[in-house]
mmCIF file of C-alpha atoms in Angstrom:
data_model
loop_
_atom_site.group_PDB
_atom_site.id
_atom_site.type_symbol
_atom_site.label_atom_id
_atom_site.label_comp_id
_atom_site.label_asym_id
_atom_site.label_seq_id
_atom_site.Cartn_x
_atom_site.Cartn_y
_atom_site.Cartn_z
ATOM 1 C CA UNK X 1 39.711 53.462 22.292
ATOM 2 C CA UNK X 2 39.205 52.890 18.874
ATOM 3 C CA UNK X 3 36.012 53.593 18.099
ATOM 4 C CA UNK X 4 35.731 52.984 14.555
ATOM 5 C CA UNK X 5 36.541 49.508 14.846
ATOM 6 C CA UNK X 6 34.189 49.320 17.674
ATOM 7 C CA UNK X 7 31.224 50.441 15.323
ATOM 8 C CA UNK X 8 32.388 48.343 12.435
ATOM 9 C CA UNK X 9 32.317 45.268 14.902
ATOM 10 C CA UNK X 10 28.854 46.479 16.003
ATOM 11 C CA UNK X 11 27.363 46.968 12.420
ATOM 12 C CA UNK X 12 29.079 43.146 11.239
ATOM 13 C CA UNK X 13 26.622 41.677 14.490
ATOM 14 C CA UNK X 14 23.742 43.489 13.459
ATOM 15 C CA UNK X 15 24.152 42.146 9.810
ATOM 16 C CA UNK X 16 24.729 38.803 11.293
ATOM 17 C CA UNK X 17 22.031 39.326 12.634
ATOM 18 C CA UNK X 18 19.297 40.431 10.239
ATOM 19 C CA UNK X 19 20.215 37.877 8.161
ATOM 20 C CA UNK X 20 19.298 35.646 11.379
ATOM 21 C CA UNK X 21 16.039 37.651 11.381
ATOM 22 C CA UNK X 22 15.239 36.762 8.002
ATOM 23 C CA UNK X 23 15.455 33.163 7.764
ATOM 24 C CA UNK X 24 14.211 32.656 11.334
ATOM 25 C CA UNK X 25 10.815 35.013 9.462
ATOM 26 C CA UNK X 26 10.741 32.490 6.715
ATOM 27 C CA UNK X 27 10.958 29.524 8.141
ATOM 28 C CA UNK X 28 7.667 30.630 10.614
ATOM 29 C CA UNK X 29 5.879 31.218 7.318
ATOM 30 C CA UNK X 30 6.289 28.177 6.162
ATOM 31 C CA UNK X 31 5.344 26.932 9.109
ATOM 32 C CA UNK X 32 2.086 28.609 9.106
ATOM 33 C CA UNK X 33 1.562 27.604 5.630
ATOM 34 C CA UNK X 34 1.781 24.084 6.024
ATOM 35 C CA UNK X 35 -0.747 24.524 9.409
ATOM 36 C CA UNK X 36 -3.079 26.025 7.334
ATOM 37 C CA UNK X 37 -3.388 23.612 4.688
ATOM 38 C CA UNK X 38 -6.600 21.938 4.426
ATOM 39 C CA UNK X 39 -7.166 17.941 4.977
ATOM 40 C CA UNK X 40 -9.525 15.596 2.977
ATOM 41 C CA UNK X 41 -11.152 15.589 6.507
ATOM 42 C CA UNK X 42 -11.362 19.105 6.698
ATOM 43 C CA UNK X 43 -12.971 19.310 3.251
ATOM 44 C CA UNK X 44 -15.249 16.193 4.587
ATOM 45 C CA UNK X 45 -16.271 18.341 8.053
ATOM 46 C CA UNK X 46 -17.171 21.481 5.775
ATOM 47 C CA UNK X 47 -19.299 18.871 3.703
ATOM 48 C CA UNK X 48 -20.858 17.548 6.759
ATOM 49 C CA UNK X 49 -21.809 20.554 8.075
ATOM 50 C CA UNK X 50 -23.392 21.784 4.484
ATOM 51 C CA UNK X 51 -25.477 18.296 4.917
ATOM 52 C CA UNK X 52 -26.715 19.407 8.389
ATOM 53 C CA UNK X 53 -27.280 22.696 7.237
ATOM 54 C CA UNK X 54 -29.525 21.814 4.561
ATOM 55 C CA UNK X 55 -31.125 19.223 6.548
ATOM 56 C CA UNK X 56 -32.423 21.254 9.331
ATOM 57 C CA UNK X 57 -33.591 23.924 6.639
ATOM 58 C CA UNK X 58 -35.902 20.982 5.236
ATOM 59 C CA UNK X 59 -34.642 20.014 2.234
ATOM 60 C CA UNK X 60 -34.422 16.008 1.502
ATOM 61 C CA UNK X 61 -31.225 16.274 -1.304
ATOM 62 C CA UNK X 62 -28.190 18.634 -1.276
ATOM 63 C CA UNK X 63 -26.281 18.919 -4.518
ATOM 64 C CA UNK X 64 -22.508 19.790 -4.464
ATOM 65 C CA UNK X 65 -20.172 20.626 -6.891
ATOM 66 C CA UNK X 66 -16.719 20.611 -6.207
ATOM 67 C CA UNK X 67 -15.490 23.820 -8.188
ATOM 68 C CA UNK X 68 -17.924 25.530 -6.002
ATOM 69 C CA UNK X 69 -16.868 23.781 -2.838
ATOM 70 C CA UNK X 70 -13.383 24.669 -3.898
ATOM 71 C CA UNK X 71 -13.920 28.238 -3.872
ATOM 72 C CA UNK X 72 -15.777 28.530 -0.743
ATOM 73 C CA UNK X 73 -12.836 26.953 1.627
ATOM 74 C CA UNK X 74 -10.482 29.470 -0.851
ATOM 75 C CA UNK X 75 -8.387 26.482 -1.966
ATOM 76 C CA UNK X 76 -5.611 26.571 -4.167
ATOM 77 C CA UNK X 77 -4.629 23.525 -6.186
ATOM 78 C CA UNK X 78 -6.653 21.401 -3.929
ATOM 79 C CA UNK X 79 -9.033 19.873 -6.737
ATOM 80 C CA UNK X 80 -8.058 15.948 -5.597
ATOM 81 C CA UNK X 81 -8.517 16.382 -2.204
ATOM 82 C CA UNK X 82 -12.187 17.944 -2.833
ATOM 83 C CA UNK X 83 -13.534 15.179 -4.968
ATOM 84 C CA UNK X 84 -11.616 12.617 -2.940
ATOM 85 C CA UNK X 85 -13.603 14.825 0.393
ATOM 86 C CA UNK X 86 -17.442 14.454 -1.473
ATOM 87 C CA UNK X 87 -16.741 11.013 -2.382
ATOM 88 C CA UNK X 88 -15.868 10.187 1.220
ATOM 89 C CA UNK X 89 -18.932 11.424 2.071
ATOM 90 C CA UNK X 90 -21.031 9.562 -0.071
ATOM 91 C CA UNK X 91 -23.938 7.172 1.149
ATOM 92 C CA UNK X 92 -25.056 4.349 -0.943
ATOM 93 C CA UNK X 93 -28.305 6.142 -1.505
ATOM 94 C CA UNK X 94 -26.439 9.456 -3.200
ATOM 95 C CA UNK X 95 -26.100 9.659 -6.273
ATOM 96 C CA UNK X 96 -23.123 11.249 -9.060
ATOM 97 C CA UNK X 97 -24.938 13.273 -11.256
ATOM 98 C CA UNK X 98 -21.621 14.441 -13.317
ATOM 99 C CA UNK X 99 -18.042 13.194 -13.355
ATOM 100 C CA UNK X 100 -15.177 13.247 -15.690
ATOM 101 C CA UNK X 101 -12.734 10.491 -16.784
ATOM 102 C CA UNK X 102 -10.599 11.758 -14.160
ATOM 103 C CA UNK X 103 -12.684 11.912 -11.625
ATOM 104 C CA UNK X 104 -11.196 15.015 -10.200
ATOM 105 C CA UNK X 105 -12.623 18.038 -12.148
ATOM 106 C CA UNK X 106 -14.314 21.451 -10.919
ATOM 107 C CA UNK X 107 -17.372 20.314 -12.418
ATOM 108 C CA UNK X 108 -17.915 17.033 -10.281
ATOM 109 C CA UNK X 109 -21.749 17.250 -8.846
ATOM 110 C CA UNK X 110 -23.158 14.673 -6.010
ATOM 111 C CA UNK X 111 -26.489 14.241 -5.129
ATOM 112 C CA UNK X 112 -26.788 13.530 -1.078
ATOM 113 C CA UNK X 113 -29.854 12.502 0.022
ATOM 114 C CA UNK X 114 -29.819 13.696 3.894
#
């Protein structure tokens, strides 16, 4: 038997392989990455739920500011979807105390009446 041969054969399929391993590792965290991303309806639930929140602690207005909101989910580059989220969420009674020409700026504060 030649042995030698047999391990370089042996060590070729466990490059193969690793190199399998790799790609197979990368392409689950990408996966994972794009399942975590947060939705405008995510952002909108979170909202929601800061509305309730408030609510059954008494108070008549929340005010929300996107940088903050932006911070608390730990979003990255996500500054659209936040503004687009509070402005979603909007009733005719709230009220924009501060916006930007943009309209999609950290500083972005709503008034909600609840």
């Amino acid at each position: 038997m030649d042995y030698e041969k047999i391990i370089v054969e042996l060590l070729s399929r466990i490059q193969t392989l690793e190199e399998q391993v790799t790609v197979l590792t990368a392409k689950q965290e990408n996966k994972k990455k794009e399942e975590e991303k947060m939705t405008t309806n995510d952002i909108c639930e979170y909202i929601n739920e800061l509305k309730r929140n408030a609510k059954e602690c008494g108070k008549i207005v929340l005010v929300l500011r996107s940088g903050d909101i932006h911070k608390d989910l730990g979003l990255r580059n996500a500054m659209p979807q936040v503004c687009n989220a509070m402005r979603h969420c909007m009733r005719e009674s709230d009220i924009v105390l501060h916006t930007t020409p943009s309209g999609y700026s950290c500083t972005i504060e709503i008034e909600y009446k609840l």
